[in-house]
XYZ file of C-alpha atoms in Angstrom:
449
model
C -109.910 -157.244 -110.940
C -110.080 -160.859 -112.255
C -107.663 -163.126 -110.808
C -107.141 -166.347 -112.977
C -105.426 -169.035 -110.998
C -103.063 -171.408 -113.158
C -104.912 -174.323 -115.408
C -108.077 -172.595 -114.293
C -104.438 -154.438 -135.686
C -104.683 -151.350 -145.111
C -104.111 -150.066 -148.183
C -103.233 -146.542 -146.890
C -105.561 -143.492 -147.982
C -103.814 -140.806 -150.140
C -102.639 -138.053 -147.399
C -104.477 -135.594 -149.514
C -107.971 -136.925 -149.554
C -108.211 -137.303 -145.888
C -110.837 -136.295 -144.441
C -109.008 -134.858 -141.467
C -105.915 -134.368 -143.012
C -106.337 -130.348 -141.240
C -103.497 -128.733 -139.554
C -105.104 -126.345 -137.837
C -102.654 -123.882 -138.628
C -98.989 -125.511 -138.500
C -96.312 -124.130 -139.580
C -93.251 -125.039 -141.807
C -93.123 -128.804 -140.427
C -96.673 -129.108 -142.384
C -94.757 -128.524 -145.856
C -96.111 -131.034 -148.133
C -92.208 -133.651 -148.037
C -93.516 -134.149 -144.636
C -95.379 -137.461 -144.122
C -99.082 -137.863 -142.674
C -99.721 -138.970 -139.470
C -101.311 -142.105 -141.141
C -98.142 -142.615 -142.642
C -95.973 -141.771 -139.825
C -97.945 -144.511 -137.784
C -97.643 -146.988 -140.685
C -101.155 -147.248 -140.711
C -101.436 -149.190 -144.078
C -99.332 -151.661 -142.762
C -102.045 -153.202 -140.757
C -102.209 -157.019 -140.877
C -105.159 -158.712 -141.768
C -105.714 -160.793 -138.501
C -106.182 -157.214 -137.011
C -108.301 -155.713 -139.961
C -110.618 -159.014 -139.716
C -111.039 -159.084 -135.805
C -112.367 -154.841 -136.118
C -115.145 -155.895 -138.806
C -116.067 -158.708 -136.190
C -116.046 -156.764 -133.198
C -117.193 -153.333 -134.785
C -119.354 -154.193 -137.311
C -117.342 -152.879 -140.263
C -116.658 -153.406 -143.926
C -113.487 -154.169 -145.162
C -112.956 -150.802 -146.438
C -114.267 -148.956 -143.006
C -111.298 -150.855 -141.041
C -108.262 -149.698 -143.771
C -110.180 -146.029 -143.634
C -110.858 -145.930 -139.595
C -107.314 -146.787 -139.242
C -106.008 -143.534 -141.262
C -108.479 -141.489 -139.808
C -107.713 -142.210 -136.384
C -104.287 -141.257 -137.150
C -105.456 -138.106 -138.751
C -108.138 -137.334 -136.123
C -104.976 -137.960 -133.054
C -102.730 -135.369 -135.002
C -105.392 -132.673 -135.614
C -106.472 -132.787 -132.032
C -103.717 -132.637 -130.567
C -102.513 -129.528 -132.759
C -105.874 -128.113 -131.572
C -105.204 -128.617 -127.680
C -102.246 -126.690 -128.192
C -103.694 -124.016 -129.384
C -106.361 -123.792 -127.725
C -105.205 -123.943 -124.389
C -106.943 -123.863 -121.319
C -110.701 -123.644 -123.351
C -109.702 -127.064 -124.813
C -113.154 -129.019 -123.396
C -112.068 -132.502 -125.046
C -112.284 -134.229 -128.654
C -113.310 -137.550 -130.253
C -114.240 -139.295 -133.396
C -117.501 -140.855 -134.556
C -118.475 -142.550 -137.794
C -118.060 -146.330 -138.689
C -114.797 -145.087 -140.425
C -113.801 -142.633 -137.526
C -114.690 -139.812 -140.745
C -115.547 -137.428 -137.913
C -113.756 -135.871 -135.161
C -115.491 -133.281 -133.406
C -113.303 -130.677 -130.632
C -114.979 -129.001 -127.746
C -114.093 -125.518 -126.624
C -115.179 -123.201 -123.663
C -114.519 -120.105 -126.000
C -116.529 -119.140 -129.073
C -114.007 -117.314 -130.943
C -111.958 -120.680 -131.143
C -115.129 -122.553 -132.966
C -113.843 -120.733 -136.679
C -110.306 -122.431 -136.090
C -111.346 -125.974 -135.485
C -113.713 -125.902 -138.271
C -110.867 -124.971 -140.438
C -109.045 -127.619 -139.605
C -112.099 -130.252 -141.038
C -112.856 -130.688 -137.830
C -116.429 -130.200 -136.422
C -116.546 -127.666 -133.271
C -118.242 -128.130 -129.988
C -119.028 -125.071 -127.814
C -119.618 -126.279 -124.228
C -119.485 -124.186 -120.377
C -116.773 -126.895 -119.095
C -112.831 -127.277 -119.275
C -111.160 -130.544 -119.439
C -109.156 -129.530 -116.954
C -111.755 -128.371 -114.482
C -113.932 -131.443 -115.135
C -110.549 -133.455 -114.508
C -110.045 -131.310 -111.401
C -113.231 -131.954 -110.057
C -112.815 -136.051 -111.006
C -109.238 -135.642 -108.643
C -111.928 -134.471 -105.528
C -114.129 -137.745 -106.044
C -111.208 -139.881 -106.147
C -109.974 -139.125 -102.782
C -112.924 -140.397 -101.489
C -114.548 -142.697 -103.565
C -115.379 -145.912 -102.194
C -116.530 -149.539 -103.827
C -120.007 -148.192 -104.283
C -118.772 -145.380 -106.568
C -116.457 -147.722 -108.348
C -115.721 -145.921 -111.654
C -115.287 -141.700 -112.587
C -114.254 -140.295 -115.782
C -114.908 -137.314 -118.204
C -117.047 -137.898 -120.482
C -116.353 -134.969 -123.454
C -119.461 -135.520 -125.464
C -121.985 -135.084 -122.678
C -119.179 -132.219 -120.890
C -119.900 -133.866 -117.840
C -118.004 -135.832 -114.711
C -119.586 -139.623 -115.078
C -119.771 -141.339 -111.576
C -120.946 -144.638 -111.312
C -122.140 -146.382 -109.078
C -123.542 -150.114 -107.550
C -126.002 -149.053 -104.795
C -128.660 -146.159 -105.430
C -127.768 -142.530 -103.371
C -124.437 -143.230 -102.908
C -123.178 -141.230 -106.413
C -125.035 -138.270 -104.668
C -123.844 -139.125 -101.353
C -120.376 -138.829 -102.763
C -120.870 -135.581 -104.285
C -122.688 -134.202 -101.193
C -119.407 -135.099 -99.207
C -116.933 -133.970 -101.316
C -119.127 -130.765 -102.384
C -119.102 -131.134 -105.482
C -121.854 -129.150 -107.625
C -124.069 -132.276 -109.293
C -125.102 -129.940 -112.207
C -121.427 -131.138 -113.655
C -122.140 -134.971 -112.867
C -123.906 -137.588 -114.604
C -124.781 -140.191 -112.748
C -124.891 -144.092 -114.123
C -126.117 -147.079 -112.158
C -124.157 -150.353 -113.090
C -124.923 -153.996 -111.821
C -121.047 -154.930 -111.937
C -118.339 -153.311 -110.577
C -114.811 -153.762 -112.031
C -111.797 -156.083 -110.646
C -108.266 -156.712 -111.849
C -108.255 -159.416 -114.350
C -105.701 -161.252 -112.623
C -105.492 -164.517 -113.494
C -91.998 -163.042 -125.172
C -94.960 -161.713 -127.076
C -97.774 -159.540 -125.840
C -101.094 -161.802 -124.890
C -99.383 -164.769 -124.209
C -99.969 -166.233 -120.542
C -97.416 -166.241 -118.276
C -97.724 -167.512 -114.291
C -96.724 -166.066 -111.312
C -94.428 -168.401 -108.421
C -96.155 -171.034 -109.868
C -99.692 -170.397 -109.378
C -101.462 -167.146 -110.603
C -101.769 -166.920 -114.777
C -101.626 -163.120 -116.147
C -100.696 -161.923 -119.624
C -97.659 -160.725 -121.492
C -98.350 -157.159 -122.154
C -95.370 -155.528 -124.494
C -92.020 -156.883 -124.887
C -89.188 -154.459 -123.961
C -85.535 -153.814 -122.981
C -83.886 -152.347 -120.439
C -80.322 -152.447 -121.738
C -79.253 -155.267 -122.851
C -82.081 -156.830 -120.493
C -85.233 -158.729 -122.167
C -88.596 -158.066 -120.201
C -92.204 -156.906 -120.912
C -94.490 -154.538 -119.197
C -97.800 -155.735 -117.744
C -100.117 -155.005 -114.929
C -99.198 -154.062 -111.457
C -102.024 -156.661 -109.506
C -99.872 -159.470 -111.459
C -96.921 -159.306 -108.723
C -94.791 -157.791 -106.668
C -91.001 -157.359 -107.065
C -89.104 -160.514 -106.401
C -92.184 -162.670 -107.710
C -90.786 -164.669 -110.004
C -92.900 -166.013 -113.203
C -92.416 -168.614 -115.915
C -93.809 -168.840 -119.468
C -96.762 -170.152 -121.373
C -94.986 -173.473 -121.675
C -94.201 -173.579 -117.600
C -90.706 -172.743 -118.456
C -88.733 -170.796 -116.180
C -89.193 -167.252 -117.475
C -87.786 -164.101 -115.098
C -89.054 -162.275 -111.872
C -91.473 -158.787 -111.510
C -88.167 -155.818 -111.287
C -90.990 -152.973 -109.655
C -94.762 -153.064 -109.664
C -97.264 -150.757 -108.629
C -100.731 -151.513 -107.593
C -103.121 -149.893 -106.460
C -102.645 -146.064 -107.497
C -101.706 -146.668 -110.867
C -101.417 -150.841 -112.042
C -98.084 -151.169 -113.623
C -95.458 -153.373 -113.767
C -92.304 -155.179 -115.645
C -90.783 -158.152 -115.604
C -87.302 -158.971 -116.802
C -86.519 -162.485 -118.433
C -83.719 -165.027 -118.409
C -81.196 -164.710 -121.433
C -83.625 -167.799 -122.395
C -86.023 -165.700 -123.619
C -86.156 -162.865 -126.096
C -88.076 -159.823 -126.643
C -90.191 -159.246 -130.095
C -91.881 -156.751 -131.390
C -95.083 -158.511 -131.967
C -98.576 -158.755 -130.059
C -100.353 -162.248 -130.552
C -103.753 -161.644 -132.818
C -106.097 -163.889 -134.049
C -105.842 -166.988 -134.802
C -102.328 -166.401 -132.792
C -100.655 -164.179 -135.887
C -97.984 -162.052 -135.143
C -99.325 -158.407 -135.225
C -96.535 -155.778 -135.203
C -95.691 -153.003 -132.758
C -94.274 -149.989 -134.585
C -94.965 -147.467 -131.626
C -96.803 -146.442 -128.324
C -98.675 -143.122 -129.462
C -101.993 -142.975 -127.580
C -105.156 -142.401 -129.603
C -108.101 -140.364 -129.235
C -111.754 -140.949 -127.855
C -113.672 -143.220 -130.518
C -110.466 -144.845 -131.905
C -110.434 -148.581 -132.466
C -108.464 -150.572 -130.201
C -107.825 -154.143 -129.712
C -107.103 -156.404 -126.901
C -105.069 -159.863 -126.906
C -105.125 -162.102 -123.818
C -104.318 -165.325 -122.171
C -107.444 -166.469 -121.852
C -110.469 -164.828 -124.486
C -107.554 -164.061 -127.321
C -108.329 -160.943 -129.436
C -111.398 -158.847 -129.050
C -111.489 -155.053 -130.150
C -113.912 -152.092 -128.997
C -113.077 -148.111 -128.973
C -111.951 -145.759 -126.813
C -114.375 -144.222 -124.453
C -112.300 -142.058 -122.339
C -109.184 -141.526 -120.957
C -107.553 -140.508 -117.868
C -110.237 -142.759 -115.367
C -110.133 -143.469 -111.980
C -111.096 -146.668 -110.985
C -111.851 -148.035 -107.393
C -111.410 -152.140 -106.749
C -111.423 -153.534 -104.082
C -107.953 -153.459 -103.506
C -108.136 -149.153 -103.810
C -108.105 -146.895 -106.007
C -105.900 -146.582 -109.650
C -106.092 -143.287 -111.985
C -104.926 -142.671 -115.573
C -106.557 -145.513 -116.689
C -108.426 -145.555 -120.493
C -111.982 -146.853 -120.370
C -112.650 -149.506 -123.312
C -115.319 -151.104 -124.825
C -113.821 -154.454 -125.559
C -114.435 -157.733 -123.319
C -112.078 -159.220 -121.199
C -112.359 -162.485 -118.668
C -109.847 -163.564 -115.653
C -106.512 -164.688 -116.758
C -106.412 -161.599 -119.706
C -104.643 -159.205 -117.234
C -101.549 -157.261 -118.293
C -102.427 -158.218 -121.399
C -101.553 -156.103 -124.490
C -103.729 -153.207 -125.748
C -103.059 -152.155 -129.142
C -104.563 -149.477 -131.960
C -103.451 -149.865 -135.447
C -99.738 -151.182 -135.097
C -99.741 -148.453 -131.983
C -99.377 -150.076 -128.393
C -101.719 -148.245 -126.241
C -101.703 -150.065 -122.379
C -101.676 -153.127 -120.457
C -105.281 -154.434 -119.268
C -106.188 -153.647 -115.620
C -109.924 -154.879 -114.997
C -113.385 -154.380 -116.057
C -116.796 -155.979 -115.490
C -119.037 -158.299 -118.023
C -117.455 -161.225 -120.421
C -116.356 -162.140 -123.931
C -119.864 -163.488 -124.086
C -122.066 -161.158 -123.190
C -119.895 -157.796 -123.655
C -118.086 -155.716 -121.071
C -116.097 -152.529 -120.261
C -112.325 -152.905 -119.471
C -109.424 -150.474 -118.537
C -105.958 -150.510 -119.212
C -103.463 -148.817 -117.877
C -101.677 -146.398 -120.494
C -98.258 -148.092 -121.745
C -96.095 -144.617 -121.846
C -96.139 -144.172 -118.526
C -94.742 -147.763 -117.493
C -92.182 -147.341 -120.038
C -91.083 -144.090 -118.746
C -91.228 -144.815 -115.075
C -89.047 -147.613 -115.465
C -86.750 -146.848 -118.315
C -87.643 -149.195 -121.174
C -87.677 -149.455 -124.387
C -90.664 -150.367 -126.649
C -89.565 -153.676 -128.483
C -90.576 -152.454 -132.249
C -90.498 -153.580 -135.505
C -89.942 -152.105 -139.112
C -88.241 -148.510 -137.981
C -87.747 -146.480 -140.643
C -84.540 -144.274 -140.328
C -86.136 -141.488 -142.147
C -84.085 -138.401 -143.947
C -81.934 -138.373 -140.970
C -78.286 -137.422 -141.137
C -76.087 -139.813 -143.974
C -72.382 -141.472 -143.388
C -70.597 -138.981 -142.116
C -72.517 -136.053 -141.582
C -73.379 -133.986 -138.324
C -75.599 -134.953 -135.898
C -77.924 -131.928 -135.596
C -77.317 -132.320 -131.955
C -80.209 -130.873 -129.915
C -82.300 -132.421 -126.485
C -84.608 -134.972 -128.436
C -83.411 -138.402 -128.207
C -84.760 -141.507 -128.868
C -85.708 -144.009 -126.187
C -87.560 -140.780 -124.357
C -91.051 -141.031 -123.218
C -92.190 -138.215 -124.159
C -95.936 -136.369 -122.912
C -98.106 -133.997 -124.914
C -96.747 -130.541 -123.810
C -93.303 -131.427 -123.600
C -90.486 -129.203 -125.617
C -87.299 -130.342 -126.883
C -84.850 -128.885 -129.300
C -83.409 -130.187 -132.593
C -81.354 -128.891 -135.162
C -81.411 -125.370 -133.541
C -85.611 -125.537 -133.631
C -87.592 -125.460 -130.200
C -90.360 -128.302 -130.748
C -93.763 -128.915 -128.690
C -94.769 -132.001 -128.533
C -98.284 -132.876 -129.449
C -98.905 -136.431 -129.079
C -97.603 -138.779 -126.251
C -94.842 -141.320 -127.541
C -91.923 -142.659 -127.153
C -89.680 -141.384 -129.505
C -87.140 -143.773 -132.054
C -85.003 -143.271 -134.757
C -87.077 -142.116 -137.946
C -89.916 -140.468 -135.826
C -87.327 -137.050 -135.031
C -89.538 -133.989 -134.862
C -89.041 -132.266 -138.296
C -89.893 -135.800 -139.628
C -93.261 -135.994 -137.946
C -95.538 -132.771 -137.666
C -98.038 -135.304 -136.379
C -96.057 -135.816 -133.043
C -93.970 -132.440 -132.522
C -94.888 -128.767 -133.554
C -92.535 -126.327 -134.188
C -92.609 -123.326 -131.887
C-alpha cells in the first residue's frame, strides 16, 4: 500500500482463422451470424497509444499486439465454455505465446482431456481442483500475517503459492493451519506489498486536501456522475477534488481492508466519460468490464508513473498489508509507484479493476494487484461509463420486447442464469451487461442451456 501525499489498450483477425476460435461444443448461439468474442469485445478497435505501450512493455511486434488482443478474447470465451462443462474437475486455464496463440485448460479428469483439445485448446491433466486449491488458499487467509504477505493459485504449477518475507514462517503458516505442504509452493520475496495510496480513469485526484490517489472508471449511479477506485483512498464523507485542485465530490461507501473498493460521486461540475487516460495522455476507450484470463495483456494508467502494461498472473489473491487482509484481488505484472492507487486497469478496450498495491517500481519492475472492477460496480449499483455501444439485432420500432430476466446495467458472474426470449442462458464470462451485448447476441458471454 503506497500512500502518495499531495505535490509529493488492431486490425481485427478474421473470426475463422483464429486460432482459438473453438467452442467446445456450443450449441445453436455458435451459428456462424453470431459474432466472435474478438468482435463482441471490439477488439480491433484498439487505439494505438494502447497497441504501442504493449510492444514497449511486452516486447512485441506490431502484429503480436493486434493478434494477442483477439486471442485473448478468443482464449476468455473458450475457457470459460470449458469451466462450464467441465465442472468441478476444472483445475484452471491460461494463455502463453507472445501473441497469447496458446491457451492451455487443466482438468482433474482424463476423460475431459479429448474435449478441450477439440476445442484448439491444449489440455492439462493435473491431481488438483481450482476449487480445492482455492479452498485451501481461504484456510491461509484467516491466518496469514505480514510475513506471509501474498497467496494465490497458481494453475500452471497446480499449486497454492505462499509467499513470504522472513524464512520458516510460509511453513510455520501451513503447520498452523494444517495444511498439507505437498499442495504449496513456497516463494521468498524481499518486498512485501502496500496500498498505493498516494472524470477519466488515471487522472489524480486528492483526498480533503491532502492524500493524491487515482481516478479508476468513470460511472453513474442515476443521473449521478462518479468513478470507482480503491477502498485505502477514503472513507465515506471524505471529500476529494480534481487534478486541477478543483472541488470534485466526496467517497459515497468504501471498503478497505477485506476487499479495497470504493466510489466517489462528483459535483454536476464534472462529468463522467468513457475513456481511460493512455500514453502520452490519449483517450483510450472503455467498451466493457469482462475479466480476462491468466496470461492476458493488461494495462495500467496512473497519477503518478502513467501507462505501463504486464499480464495476468492470477486471479482471485489474497493479499495481507499492513492494514489486514483483502481477497479477490488479480495479481499483475505491471509496475506501479505511490500516488497510482485506484487507478484504472484495463485489457483491450475491457476495464478489468482498480489498482490496490504491490511491491518494486516503474524503474526496476514490480508486481501489483487490483481489485476486480465487477464487483465494485455491482456492490454499489453503477453503471460502467462506455463508449461506442452497438445496439445489435435487437428488437426494431415497434416490435416486442422479448421480455425475459436479463437486463442491462446487471453485473453479472460466471455461473449466473437468466432468461431471454423464452431461452434459459448460463453465463460464461463475468460482465456487466448493456444494450447490444444480450445473450443470443454474444455466445462468448452467455450459453444457452
Amino acid at each position: 500500500m503506497l500512500k502518495r501525499h499531495a505535490r509529493a489498450a488492431c486490425t481485427a483477425l478474421a473470426a475463422a482463422g483464429l486460432l482459438l476460435a473453438g467452442t467446445g461444443g456450443a450449441i445453436a448461439d455458435s451459428a456462424p451470424a453470431a459474432p466472435s468474442a474478438a468482435a463482441a469485445l471490439r477488439t480491433a478497435d484498439a487505439p494505438p497509444e494502447l497497441l504501442a505501450a504493449m510492444q514497449r512493455d511486452l516486447g512485441l511486434t506490431p502484429a503480436q499486439a493486434k493478434a494477442r488482443l483477439a486471442h485473448e478474447a478468443e482464449a476468455g470465451a473458450t475457457a470459460a465454455r470449458l469451466r462450464d462443462r467441465l465442472g468441478a474437475a476444472f483445475a484452471g486455464a491460461w494463455v502463453d505465446g507472445a501473441d497469447a496463440g496458446t491457451l492451455t485448460v487443466a482438468t482433474t479428469r482424463a476423460a475431459d482431456t479429448a474435449a478441450i483439445r477439440a476445442t484448439g485448446a491444449r489440455a492439462k491433466l493435473v491431481t488438483r481442483t481450482l476449487a480445492g486449491l482455492d479452498a485451501d488458499r481461504a484456510v491461509l487467509d484467516r491466518a496469514a500475517g505480514a510475513a506471509t504477505p501474498v497467496r494465490y493459485v497458481d494453475p500452471r504449477s497446480n499449486t497454492l503459492v505462499v509467499e513470504e518475507t522472513e524464512a520458516g514462517a510460509a511453513a510455520a503458516l501451513l503447520a498452523a493451519t494444517g495444511t498439507d505442504p505437498a499442495g504449496v509452493t513456497v516463494v521468498r520475496t524481499a518486498e512485501a506489498p502496500r496500498p498505493l495510496y498516494d472524470l477519466r480513469g488515471g487522472d489524480a485526484y486528492y483526498m480533503n486536501g491532502s492524500g493524491r490517489c487515482s481516478v479508476g472508471f468513470p460511472v453513474t449511479k442515476g443521473a449521478v456522475n462518479g468513478f470507482a477506485t480503491a477502498g485505502h483512498c477514503g472513507r465515506a464523507g471524505t471529500t476529494t477534488s480534481g487534478f486541477n485542485q478543483v472541488a470534485q465530490g466526496s467517497f459515497q461507501a468504501s471498503v478497505f481492508p477485506g476487499n479495497d473498493m470504493a466510489w466517489v460521486a462528483a459535483s454536476t461540475q464534472w462529468t463522467a466519460t468513457p475513456y481511460v487516460k493512455g500514453s502520452g495522455g490519449a483517450n483510450v476507450q472503455v467498451t466493457g468490464s469482462v475479466l480476462q484470463p491468466v496470461g492476458a495483456s493488461v494495462c495500467r494508467s496512473g497519477s503518478t508513473t502513467g501507462w505501463h502494461c504486464g499480464t495476468i498472473q492470477q486471479h482471485n489473491t489474497s493479499v495481507t498489508y499492513p492494514e489486514g487482509t483483502i481477497s479477490g484481488v488479480t495479481r499483475t505484472t505491471v509496475c506501479a509507484e505511490p500516488g497510482d492507487s485506484g487507478g484504472s486497469y484495463i485489457s483491450g478496450s475491457q476495464a478489468q479493476g482498480v489498482t490496490s498495491g504491490g511491491s518494486g517500481n516503474c524503474s526496476g519492475g514490480g508486481t501489483t494487484f487490483f481489485q476486480p472492477l465487477n464487483p465494485i460496480l455491482s456492490a454499489y449499483g453503477l453503471t460502467l461509463k462506455v463508449s461506442g455501444s452497438d445496439p445489435g439485432p435487437g428488437p426494431g420500432p415497434g416490435d416486442p420486447e422479448p421480455g425475459g430476466t436479463w437486463k442491462a446495467g446487471t453485473v453479472y458472474a460466471a455461473g449466473a442464469t437468466v432468461t431471454y426470449g423464452g431461452s434459459a442462458y448460463r453465463c460464461l464470462q463475468g460482465h456487466q451487461a448493456q444494450t447490444g451485448w444480450e445473450p443470443p447476441n454474444v455466445p462468448a458471454l452467455w450459453q444457452r442451456v
